[in-house]
Amino acid sequence: MRRAVLALISAAMALALAACGAPEGEKALAGIRDALAEGAEAAVTAEVSSTLGGRYAEYTLSCAGSGGEYTLEVLEPAELAGVSARCSGGEGELEFSGLVLSCPVPEGLTPLTALPALLEALEGAQAVLSWSEGDQTLVSLDVDDELGVTVAFGEDMLPVSAEFTLSGESAAVCEIKEFSISHGT
């Protein structure tokens, strides 16, 4: 009897904690998804750091697009500033100083594909958990069996950061400087 009561109390507490922040996180995600479904385009500028492959990499990138078609530009480091890429359906083009090189888009997460992966996750990955921490609402998204991303939304319900995990290990962190949704002209 005592175990049953403890189990019931534990289940009720877990349910109550799981619901914390859920409506706000779901609303923020739904707002972005609704806009993108109506043909809007998302744009993000972020500092991306990664430890993939045991190597540390840090870039400041901007990315815009929706529906699997994205344009990415390297802003920092200065040596790579101005390099841009267009990605669509697994195919890509790198561009610098008017020179264009066709190339495949690498499979899986890389530091340079983190922002397109973030926009794709916001557009369609399965939301599995939502909660609040201070002024932020966080939503955990499952991209696939190995890749997940936790997105933090600020008070304005726009993303302020994202952390990718690959097989449960931290793979990349995006500190978002700007995020916007535009509805074309």
Short mmCIF file of N, CA and C in Angstrom, two decimals:
data_model
loop_
_atom_site.label_atom_id
_atom_site.label_comp_id
_atom_site.label_asym_id
_atom_site.label_seq_id
_atom_site.Cartn_x
_atom_site.Cartn_y
_atom_site.Cartn_z
N MET A 1 0.83 -1.19 0.00
CA MET A 1 0.00 0.00 0.00
C MET A 1 0.87 1.26 0.00
N ARG A 2 1.88 1.23 0.87
CA ARG A 2 2.77 2.39 0.99
C ARG A 2 3.52 2.63 -0.33
N ARG A 3 3.98 1.56 -0.97
CA ARG A 3 4.67 1.69 -2.25
C ARG A 3 3.75 2.27 -3.32
N ALA A 4 2.51 1.85 -3.31
CA ALA A 4 1.55 2.35 -4.30
C ALA A 4 1.33 3.84 -4.12
N VAL A 5 1.23 4.29 -2.88
CA VAL A 5 1.03 5.72 -2.61
C VAL A 5 2.26 6.51 -3.04
N LEU A 6 3.47 6.00 -2.71
CA LEU A 6 4.70 6.67 -3.12
C LEU A 6 4.82 6.72 -4.64
N ALA A 7 4.47 5.64 -5.30
CA ALA A 7 4.53 5.61 -6.76
C ALA A 7 3.55 6.62 -7.36
N LEU A 8 2.37 6.72 -6.79
CA LEU A 8 1.37 7.67 -7.28
C LEU A 8 1.83 9.11 -7.08
N ILE A 9 2.40 9.40 -5.92
CA ILE A 9 2.91 10.75 -5.64
C ILE A 9 4.07 11.07 -6.59
N SER A 10 4.98 10.13 -6.79
CA SER A 10 6.11 10.35 -7.70
C SER A 10 5.64 10.60 -9.12
N ALA A 11 4.66 9.83 -9.56
CA ALA A 11 4.13 10.02 -10.92
C ALA A 11 3.47 11.38 -11.07
N ALA A 12 2.73 11.80 -10.05
CA ALA A 12 2.07 13.11 -10.10
C ALA A 12 3.10 14.24 -10.14
N MET A 13 4.17 14.11 -9.35
CA MET A 13 5.22 15.14 -9.35
C MET A 13 5.93 15.18 -10.70
N ALA A 14 6.23 14.03 -11.27
CA ALA A 14 6.91 13.99 -12.57
C ALA A 14 6.03 14.62 -13.65
N LEU A 15 4.73 14.34 -13.60
CA LEU A 15 3.81 14.92 -14.58
C LEU A 15 3.75 16.44 -14.42
N ALA A 16 3.70 16.91 -13.19
CA ALA A 16 3.64 18.36 -12.94
C ALA A 16 4.92 19.04 -13.41
N LEU A 17 6.08 18.43 -13.14
CA LEU A 17 7.35 19.02 -13.57
C LEU A 17 7.49 19.00 -15.09
N ALA A 18 7.03 17.95 -15.72
CA ALA A 18 7.12 17.86 -17.18
C ALA A 18 6.27 18.92 -17.86
N ALA A 19 5.22 19.35 -17.21
CA ALA A 19 4.33 20.34 -17.80
C ALA A 19 4.84 21.77 -17.64
N CYS A 20 5.82 21.99 -16.76
CA CYS A 20 6.33 23.35 -16.52
C CYS A 20 6.87 23.94 -17.80
N GLY A 21 6.34 25.06 -18.22
CA GLY A 21 6.84 25.75 -19.39
C GLY A 21 6.37 25.18 -20.71
N ALA A 22 5.68 24.06 -20.68
CA ALA A 22 5.27 23.41 -21.92
C ALA A 22 4.44 24.30 -22.83
N PRO A 23 3.40 24.98 -22.33
CA PRO A 23 2.60 25.78 -23.25
C PRO A 23 3.41 26.87 -23.95
N GLU A 24 4.32 27.54 -23.25
CA GLU A 24 5.11 28.60 -23.86
C GLU A 24 6.05 28.05 -24.92
N GLY A 25 6.70 26.94 -24.63
CA GLY A 25 7.61 26.33 -25.59
C GLY A 25 6.87 25.85 -26.83
N GLU A 26 5.72 25.23 -26.61
CA GLU A 26 4.92 24.76 -27.74
C GLU A 26 4.41 25.93 -28.57
N LYS A 27 4.02 27.02 -27.92
CA LYS A 27 3.55 28.21 -28.64
C LYS A 27 4.66 28.83 -29.47
N ALA A 28 5.85 28.95 -28.89
CA ALA A 28 6.99 29.54 -29.62
C ALA A 28 7.32 28.71 -30.85
N LEU A 29 7.41 27.40 -30.67
CA LEU A 29 7.72 26.50 -31.78
C LEU A 29 6.62 26.53 -32.83
N ALA A 30 5.36 26.51 -32.39
CA ALA A 30 4.23 26.53 -33.32
C ALA A 30 4.21 27.83 -34.13
N GLY A 31 4.54 28.95 -33.49
CA GLY A 31 4.57 30.23 -34.21
C GLY A 31 5.58 30.22 -35.34
N ILE A 32 6.77 29.68 -35.07
CA ILE A 32 7.80 29.60 -36.11
C ILE A 32 7.37 28.63 -37.20
N ARG A 33 6.85 27.47 -36.80
CA ARG A 33 6.43 26.48 -37.79
C ARG A 33 5.28 26.98 -38.66
N ASP A 34 4.32 27.67 -38.06
CA ASP A 34 3.20 28.21 -38.84
C ASP A 34 3.70 29.21 -39.87
N ALA A 35 4.60 30.10 -39.47
CA ALA A 35 5.13 31.11 -40.40
C ALA A 35 5.89 30.44 -41.54
N LEU A 36 6.70 29.44 -41.24
CA LEU A 36 7.46 28.76 -42.28
C LEU A 36 6.55 27.96 -43.21
N ALA A 37 5.48 27.38 -42.66
CA ALA A 37 4.52 26.64 -43.48
C ALA A 37 3.78 27.56 -44.44
N GLU A 38 3.66 28.83 -44.08
CA GLU A 38 2.98 29.82 -44.93
C GLU A 38 3.94 30.45 -45.94
N GLY A 39 5.16 29.93 -46.04
CA GLY A 39 6.10 30.42 -47.03
C GLY A 39 7.10 31.44 -46.53
N ALA A 40 7.13 31.71 -45.24
CA ALA A 40 8.10 32.65 -44.69
C ALA A 40 9.50 32.04 -44.73
N GLU A 41 10.49 32.90 -44.54
CA GLU A 41 11.89 32.47 -44.51
C GLU A 41 12.48 32.87 -43.16
N ALA A 42 13.26 31.97 -42.58
CA ALA A 42 13.94 32.26 -41.31
C ALA A 42 15.36 32.70 -41.61
N ALA A 43 15.86 33.63 -40.79
CA ALA A 43 17.25 34.07 -40.89
C ALA A 43 17.85 34.07 -39.49
N VAL A 44 19.07 33.57 -39.39
CA VAL A 44 19.73 33.48 -38.08
C VAL A 44 21.21 33.83 -38.24
N THR A 45 21.73 34.57 -37.27
CA THR A 45 23.16 34.85 -37.16
C THR A 45 23.58 34.34 -35.79
N ALA A 46 24.64 33.54 -35.74
CA ALA A 46 25.03 32.93 -34.47
C ALA A 46 26.52 32.65 -34.42
N GLU A 47 27.03 32.62 -33.20
CA GLU A 47 28.37 32.11 -32.94
C GLU A 47 28.22 30.62 -32.71
N VAL A 48 28.88 29.82 -33.53
CA VAL A 48 28.78 28.37 -33.46
C VAL A 48 30.11 27.81 -32.99
N SER A 49 30.07 27.03 -31.91
CA SER A 49 31.28 26.34 -31.45
C SER A 49 30.98 24.85 -31.44
N SER A 50 32.01 24.06 -31.74
CA SER A 50 31.82 22.63 -31.88
C SER A 50 33.06 21.87 -31.44
N THR A 51 32.84 20.68 -30.92
CA THR A 51 33.94 19.78 -30.58
C THR A 51 33.81 18.46 -31.35
N LEU A 52 33.12 18.50 -32.47
CA LEU A 52 32.94 17.29 -33.28
C LEU A 52 34.28 16.74 -33.74
N GLY A 53 34.39 15.43 -33.73
CA GLY A 53 35.62 14.78 -34.19
C GLY A 53 36.82 15.07 -33.31
N GLY A 54 36.59 15.54 -32.08
CA GLY A 54 37.69 15.83 -31.17
C GLY A 54 38.43 17.11 -31.48
N ARG A 55 37.91 17.90 -32.42
CA ARG A 55 38.55 19.17 -32.79
C ARG A 55 37.62 20.31 -32.43
N TYR A 56 38.20 21.36 -31.85
CA TYR A 56 37.42 22.54 -31.50
C TYR A 56 37.36 23.48 -32.70
N ALA A 57 36.18 23.95 -33.01
CA ALA A 57 36.01 24.92 -34.10
C ALA A 57 35.03 25.99 -33.64
N GLU A 58 35.27 27.22 -34.07
CA GLU A 58 34.39 28.33 -33.71
C GLU A 58 34.22 29.25 -34.92
N TYR A 59 32.98 29.54 -35.24
CA TYR A 59 32.66 30.39 -36.39
C TYR A 59 31.53 31.34 -35.99
N THR A 60 31.45 32.48 -36.68
CA THR A 60 30.26 33.30 -36.65
C THR A 60 29.66 33.17 -38.04
N LEU A 61 28.41 32.71 -38.09
CA LEU A 61 27.76 32.38 -39.35
C LEU A 61 26.41 33.07 -39.45
N SER A 62 25.95 33.28 -40.67
CA SER A 62 24.57 33.69 -40.89
C SER A 62 23.96 32.69 -41.86
N CYS A 63 22.68 32.43 -41.69
CA CYS A 63 21.99 31.45 -42.51
C CYS A 63 20.56 31.93 -42.72
N ALA A 64 20.05 31.73 -43.92
CA ALA A 64 18.66 32.09 -44.22
C ALA A 64 18.07 31.04 -45.14
N GLY A 65 16.77 30.80 -44.98
CA GLY A 65 16.08 29.88 -45.86
C GLY A 65 14.95 29.16 -45.16
N SER A 66 14.38 28.20 -45.86
CA SER A 66 13.34 27.32 -45.33
C SER A 66 13.12 26.19 -46.32
N GLY A 67 12.42 25.16 -45.88
CA GLY A 67 12.07 24.07 -46.77
C GLY A 67 13.24 23.32 -47.37
N GLY A 68 14.36 23.26 -46.69
CA GLY A 68 15.52 22.52 -47.17
C GLY A 68 16.43 23.29 -48.10
N GLU A 69 16.14 24.57 -48.35
CA GLU A 69 17.00 25.40 -49.18
C GLU A 69 17.55 26.54 -48.33
N TYR A 70 18.88 26.57 -48.18
CA TYR A 70 19.50 27.53 -47.27
C TYR A 70 20.71 28.19 -47.91
N THR A 71 20.94 29.43 -47.51
CA THR A 71 22.15 30.16 -47.88
C THR A 71 22.91 30.43 -46.59
N LEU A 72 24.18 30.11 -46.58
CA LEU A 72 25.02 30.23 -45.39
C LEU A 72 26.20 31.12 -45.72
N GLU A 73 26.57 32.00 -44.79
CA GLU A 73 27.74 32.86 -45.00
C GLU A 73 28.61 32.85 -43.75
N VAL A 74 29.92 32.74 -43.95
CA VAL A 74 30.87 32.81 -42.85
C VAL A 74 31.18 34.28 -42.60
N LEU A 75 30.99 34.74 -41.35
CA LEU A 75 31.30 36.11 -40.97
C LEU A 75 32.64 36.20 -40.24
N GLU A 76 32.97 35.18 -39.45
CA GLU A 76 34.24 35.09 -38.74
C GLU A 76 34.62 33.62 -38.65
N PRO A 77 35.89 33.27 -38.65
CA PRO A 77 37.08 34.10 -38.54
C PRO A 77 37.31 34.92 -39.81
N ALA A 78 38.07 35.98 -39.65
CA ALA A 78 38.31 36.93 -40.73
C ALA A 78 38.88 36.25 -41.98
N GLU A 79 39.70 35.20 -41.79
CA GLU A 79 40.31 34.52 -42.93
C GLU A 79 39.27 33.87 -43.83
N LEU A 80 38.11 33.53 -43.28
CA LEU A 80 37.06 32.87 -44.06
C LEU A 80 35.87 33.77 -44.34
N ALA A 81 35.90 34.98 -43.82
CA ALA A 81 34.76 35.90 -44.00
C ALA A 81 34.47 36.10 -45.48
N GLY A 82 33.20 36.03 -45.81
CA GLY A 82 32.78 36.22 -47.19
C GLY A 82 32.54 34.93 -47.94
N VAL A 83 33.02 33.80 -47.42
CA VAL A 83 32.74 32.52 -48.06
C VAL A 83 31.26 32.22 -47.82
N SER A 84 30.55 31.86 -48.87
CA SER A 84 29.13 31.55 -48.71
C SER A 84 28.85 30.20 -49.36
N ALA A 85 27.74 29.62 -48.97
CA ALA A 85 27.32 28.33 -49.51
C ALA A 85 25.81 28.33 -49.69
N ARG A 86 25.37 27.63 -50.70
CA ARG A 86 23.94 27.40 -50.91
C ARG A 86 23.73 25.90 -50.84
N CYS A 87 22.74 25.49 -50.06
CA CYS A 87 22.46 24.07 -49.87
C CYS A 87 21.01 23.79 -50.26
N SER A 88 20.80 22.72 -51.01
CA SER A 88 19.45 22.33 -51.39
C SER A 88 19.46 20.86 -51.78
N GLY A 89 18.67 20.07 -51.06
CA GLY A 89 18.52 18.66 -51.42
C GLY A 89 19.80 17.87 -51.49
N GLY A 90 20.73 18.09 -50.59
CA GLY A 90 21.97 17.34 -50.56
C GLY A 90 23.05 17.87 -51.49
N GLU A 91 22.72 18.83 -52.32
CA GLU A 91 23.69 19.45 -53.22
C GLU A 91 24.03 20.84 -52.70
N GLY A 92 25.24 21.28 -52.97
CA GLY A 92 25.64 22.59 -52.49
C GLY A 92 26.58 23.29 -53.45
N GLU A 93 26.74 24.57 -53.21
CA GLU A 93 27.70 25.38 -53.95
C GLU A 93 28.44 26.26 -52.96
N LEU A 94 29.76 26.27 -53.04
CA LEU A 94 30.58 27.19 -52.27
C LEU A 94 30.94 28.36 -53.17
N GLU A 95 30.93 29.56 -52.60
CA GLU A 95 31.22 30.74 -53.41
C GLU A 95 32.16 31.67 -52.64
N PHE A 96 33.16 32.19 -53.36
CA PHE A 96 34.06 33.19 -52.80
C PHE A 96 34.64 34.02 -53.93
N SER A 97 34.56 35.31 -53.79
CA SER A 97 35.09 36.26 -54.79
C SER A 97 34.64 35.93 -56.21
N GLY A 98 33.38 35.56 -56.35
CA GLY A 98 32.83 35.29 -57.67
C GLY A 98 33.10 33.89 -58.20
N LEU A 99 33.93 33.12 -57.52
CA LEU A 99 34.20 31.74 -57.94
C LEU A 99 33.20 30.81 -57.26
N VAL A 100 32.63 29.87 -58.02
CA VAL A 100 31.63 28.96 -57.49
C VAL A 100 32.11 27.53 -57.69
N LEU A 101 32.00 26.72 -56.65
CA LEU A 101 32.41 25.32 -56.69
C LEU A 101 31.23 24.47 -56.26
N SER A 102 30.76 23.57 -57.13
CA SER A 102 29.69 22.65 -56.77
C SER A 102 30.26 21.56 -55.88
N CYS A 103 29.49 21.18 -54.86
CA CYS A 103 29.96 20.15 -53.93
C CYS A 103 28.77 19.52 -53.24
N PRO A 104 28.93 18.28 -52.77
CA PRO A 104 27.86 17.68 -51.99
C PRO A 104 27.82 18.30 -50.60
N VAL A 105 26.65 18.33 -50.00
CA VAL A 105 26.52 18.79 -48.62
C VAL A 105 26.91 17.62 -47.73
N PRO A 106 27.81 17.82 -46.75
CA PRO A 106 28.23 16.71 -45.90
C PRO A 106 27.06 16.14 -45.11
N GLU A 107 27.06 14.81 -44.98
CA GLU A 107 26.02 14.16 -44.18
C GLU A 107 26.33 14.36 -42.71
N GLY A 108 25.30 14.42 -41.90
CA GLY A 108 25.47 14.58 -40.47
C GLY A 108 25.75 16.02 -40.10
N LEU A 109 26.00 16.24 -38.85
CA LEU A 109 26.22 17.58 -38.32
C LEU A 109 27.70 17.96 -38.43
N THR A 110 27.95 19.16 -38.92
CA THR A 110 29.28 19.76 -38.92
C THR A 110 29.12 21.17 -38.37
N PRO A 111 30.20 21.83 -37.96
CA PRO A 111 30.04 23.20 -37.48
C PRO A 111 29.39 24.11 -38.52
N LEU A 112 29.71 23.90 -39.79
CA LEU A 112 29.16 24.76 -40.84
C LEU A 112 27.74 24.39 -41.24
N THR A 113 27.27 23.20 -40.88
CA THR A 113 25.89 22.84 -41.19
C THR A 113 24.98 22.96 -39.98
N ALA A 114 25.50 23.45 -38.86
CA ALA A 114 24.69 23.54 -37.64
C ALA A 114 23.50 24.48 -37.80
N LEU A 115 23.70 25.64 -38.43
CA LEU A 115 22.57 26.58 -38.57
C LEU A 115 21.50 26.06 -39.53
N PRO A 116 21.86 25.52 -40.71
CA PRO A 116 20.79 24.90 -41.51
C PRO A 116 20.10 23.76 -40.76
N ALA A 117 20.86 22.97 -39.99
CA ALA A 117 20.26 21.89 -39.21
C ALA A 117 19.31 22.45 -38.15
N LEU A 118 19.67 23.59 -37.55
CA LEU A 118 18.79 24.23 -36.56
C LEU A 118 17.49 24.67 -37.22
N LEU A 119 17.59 25.33 -38.37
CA LEU A 119 16.37 25.80 -39.05
C LEU A 119 15.49 24.62 -39.47
N GLU A 120 16.11 23.53 -39.94
CA GLU A 120 15.33 22.34 -40.30
C GLU A 120 14.66 21.74 -39.07
N ALA A 121 15.36 21.71 -37.93
CA ALA A 121 14.78 21.17 -36.70
C ALA A 121 13.61 22.03 -36.24
N LEU A 122 13.76 23.35 -36.30
CA LEU A 122 12.66 24.23 -35.92
C LEU A 122 11.46 24.03 -36.83
N GLU A 123 11.73 23.68 -38.06
CA GLU A 123 10.66 23.51 -39.04
C GLU A 123 9.92 22.18 -38.86
N GLY A 124 10.62 21.12 -38.44
CA GLY A 124 9.91 19.86 -38.45
C GLY A 124 10.32 18.77 -37.48
N ALA A 125 11.34 18.97 -36.65
CA ALA A 125 11.75 17.90 -35.72
C ALA A 125 10.70 17.71 -34.63
N GLN A 126 10.66 16.51 -34.09
CA GLN A 126 9.67 16.19 -33.06
C GLN A 126 10.05 16.82 -31.73
N ALA A 127 9.12 17.60 -31.15
CA ALA A 127 9.32 18.18 -29.83
C ALA A 127 9.02 17.10 -28.79
N VAL A 128 9.99 16.85 -27.90
CA VAL A 128 9.80 15.79 -26.91
C VAL A 128 9.67 16.31 -25.49
N LEU A 129 10.13 17.54 -25.23
CA LEU A 129 10.08 18.06 -23.87
C LEU A 129 10.18 19.58 -23.92
N SER A 130 9.48 20.24 -23.00
CA SER A 130 9.52 21.69 -22.91
C SER A 130 9.51 22.07 -21.44
N TRP A 131 10.34 23.07 -21.07
CA TRP A 131 10.40 23.51 -19.68
C TRP A 131 10.92 24.94 -19.62
N SER A 132 10.81 25.54 -18.45
CA SER A 132 11.29 26.91 -18.25
C SER A 132 12.47 26.93 -17.30
N GLU A 133 13.42 27.83 -17.58
CA GLU A 133 14.55 28.10 -16.69
C GLU A 133 14.73 29.61 -16.66
N GLY A 134 14.40 30.24 -15.56
CA GLY A 134 14.51 31.69 -15.47
C GLY A 134 13.62 32.36 -16.49
N ASP A 135 14.21 33.26 -17.30
CA ASP A 135 13.47 33.99 -18.33
C ASP A 135 13.38 33.23 -19.65
N GLN A 136 13.93 32.03 -19.70
CA GLN A 136 13.96 31.28 -20.95
C GLN A 136 13.02 30.08 -20.91
N THR A 137 12.50 29.75 -22.07
CA THR A 137 11.72 28.53 -22.26
C THR A 137 12.53 27.64 -23.19
N LEU A 138 12.73 26.40 -22.80
CA LEU A 138 13.54 25.47 -23.58
C LEU A 138 12.67 24.38 -24.18
N VAL A 139 13.01 23.97 -25.39
CA VAL A 139 12.31 22.89 -26.06
C VAL A 139 13.36 21.92 -26.58
N SER A 140 13.19 20.65 -26.24
CA SER A 140 14.09 19.60 -26.72
C SER A 140 13.45 18.96 -27.95
N LEU A 141 14.22 18.91 -29.04
CA LEU A 141 13.73 18.37 -30.31
C LEU A 141 14.56 17.16 -30.71
N ASP A 142 13.90 16.10 -31.15
CA ASP A 142 14.59 14.92 -31.69
C ASP A 142 14.62 15.05 -33.20
N VAL A 143 15.82 15.21 -33.76
CA VAL A 143 15.98 15.31 -35.21
C VAL A 143 15.93 13.91 -35.81
N ASP A 144 16.68 12.98 -35.22
CA ASP A 144 16.65 11.57 -35.61
C ASP A 144 17.08 10.75 -34.40
N ASP A 145 17.37 9.47 -34.61
CA ASP A 145 17.70 8.59 -33.48
C ASP A 145 18.95 9.02 -32.72
N GLU A 146 19.90 9.68 -33.39
CA GLU A 146 21.15 10.07 -32.75
C GLU A 146 21.27 11.56 -32.48
N LEU A 147 20.64 12.38 -33.31
CA LEU A 147 20.81 13.83 -33.23
C LEU A 147 19.61 14.50 -32.55
N GLY A 148 19.92 15.31 -31.55
CA GLY A 148 18.90 16.10 -30.87
C GLY A 148 19.38 17.53 -30.73
N VAL A 149 18.45 18.44 -30.50
CA VAL A 149 18.80 19.84 -30.29
C VAL A 149 17.86 20.42 -29.24
N THR A 150 18.45 21.13 -28.29
CA THR A 150 17.66 21.85 -27.30
C THR A 150 17.75 23.32 -27.64
N VAL A 151 16.59 23.93 -27.87
CA VAL A 151 16.51 25.33 -28.27
C VAL A 151 15.98 26.15 -27.10
N ALA A 152 16.69 27.23 -26.75
CA ALA A 152 16.25 28.15 -25.70
C ALA A 152 15.59 29.35 -26.37
N PHE A 153 14.38 29.66 -25.94
CA PHE A 153 13.64 30.82 -26.43
C PHE A 153 13.67 31.90 -25.36
N GLY A 154 13.90 33.15 -25.78
CA GLY A 154 13.90 34.28 -24.86
C GLY A 154 12.48 34.75 -24.57
N GLU A 155 12.37 35.87 -23.85
CA GLU A 155 11.06 36.41 -23.48
C GLU A 155 10.22 36.77 -24.70
N ASP A 156 10.87 37.12 -25.82
CA ASP A 156 10.15 37.47 -27.05
C ASP A 156 9.75 36.23 -27.84
N MET A 157 10.03 35.04 -27.30
CA MET A 157 9.71 33.75 -27.90
C MET A 157 10.45 33.50 -29.21
N LEU A 158 11.62 34.10 -29.34
CA LEU A 158 12.52 33.81 -30.46
C LEU A 158 13.73 33.06 -29.92
N PRO A 159 14.34 32.18 -30.70
CA PRO A 159 15.49 31.41 -30.22
C PRO A 159 16.67 32.31 -29.85
N VAL A 160 17.30 32.00 -28.71
CA VAL A 160 18.49 32.74 -28.27
C VAL A 160 19.72 31.83 -28.22
N SER A 161 19.51 30.52 -28.16
CA SER A 161 20.63 29.58 -28.20
C SER A 161 20.11 28.20 -28.56
N ALA A 162 21.04 27.34 -28.96
CA ALA A 162 20.70 25.96 -29.28
C ALA A 162 21.92 25.09 -29.00
N GLU A 163 21.67 23.91 -28.47
CA GLU A 163 22.75 22.95 -28.24
C GLU A 163 22.39 21.64 -28.91
N PHE A 164 23.27 21.19 -29.80
CA PHE A 164 23.09 19.92 -30.48
C PHE A 164 23.78 18.82 -29.69
N THR A 165 23.12 17.67 -29.61
CA THR A 165 23.74 16.49 -29.02
C THR A 165 23.74 15.38 -30.07
N LEU A 166 24.82 14.65 -30.10
CA LEU A 166 24.96 13.53 -31.02
C LEU A 166 25.23 12.30 -30.17
N SER A 167 24.32 11.36 -30.19
CA SER A 167 24.40 10.15 -29.35
C SER A 167 24.57 10.52 -27.88
N GLY A 168 23.87 11.57 -27.44
CA GLY A 168 23.89 11.98 -26.04
C GLY A 168 25.04 12.88 -25.64
N GLU A 169 26.00 13.11 -26.52
CA GLU A 169 27.16 13.96 -26.22
C GLU A 169 26.99 15.33 -26.87
N SER A 170 27.40 16.38 -26.18
CA SER A 170 27.33 17.72 -26.75
C SER A 170 28.19 17.79 -28.01
N ALA A 171 27.61 18.29 -29.11
CA ALA A 171 28.32 18.33 -30.39
C ALA A 171 28.56 19.74 -30.88
N ALA A 172 27.60 20.63 -30.67
CA ALA A 172 27.73 22.02 -31.14
C ALA A 172 26.81 22.91 -30.33
N VAL A 173 27.27 24.14 -30.11
CA VAL A 173 26.48 25.14 -29.38
C VAL A 173 26.37 26.37 -30.27
N CYS A 174 25.16 26.88 -30.40
CA CYS A 174 24.90 28.08 -31.20
C CYS A 174 24.39 29.19 -30.27
N GLU A 175 25.17 30.25 -30.14
CA GLU A 175 24.74 31.43 -29.38
C GLU A 175 24.15 32.40 -30.40
N ILE A 176 22.84 32.50 -30.43
CA ILE A 176 22.15 33.24 -31.47
C ILE A 176 22.18 34.74 -31.19
N LYS A 177 22.69 35.49 -32.15
CA LYS A 177 22.77 36.95 -32.04
C LYS A 177 21.55 37.62 -32.65
N GLU A 178 21.04 37.07 -33.75
CA GLU A 178 19.86 37.60 -34.42
C GLU A 178 19.03 36.44 -34.96
N PHE A 179 17.71 36.57 -34.85
CA PHE A 179 16.80 35.60 -35.44
C PHE A 179 15.58 36.35 -35.93
N SER A 180 15.18 36.07 -37.16
CA SER A 180 13.99 36.74 -37.69
C SER A 180 13.24 35.83 -38.65
N ILE A 181 11.98 36.14 -38.82
CA ILE A 181 11.12 35.47 -39.78
C ILE A 181 10.61 36.56 -40.72
N SER A 182 10.80 36.36 -42.03
CA SER A 182 10.29 37.35 -42.99
C SER A 182 9.27 36.68 -43.90
N HIS A 183 8.25 37.43 -44.21
CA HIS A 183 7.14 36.92 -45.02
C HIS A 183 7.20 37.39 -46.46
N GLY A 184 8.36 37.42 -47.06
CA GLY A 184 8.49 37.78 -48.48
C GLY A 184 7.85 39.10 -48.84
N THR A 185 8.03 39.50 -50.07
CA THR A 185 7.47 40.77 -50.52
C THR A 185 6.44 40.58 -51.59
#
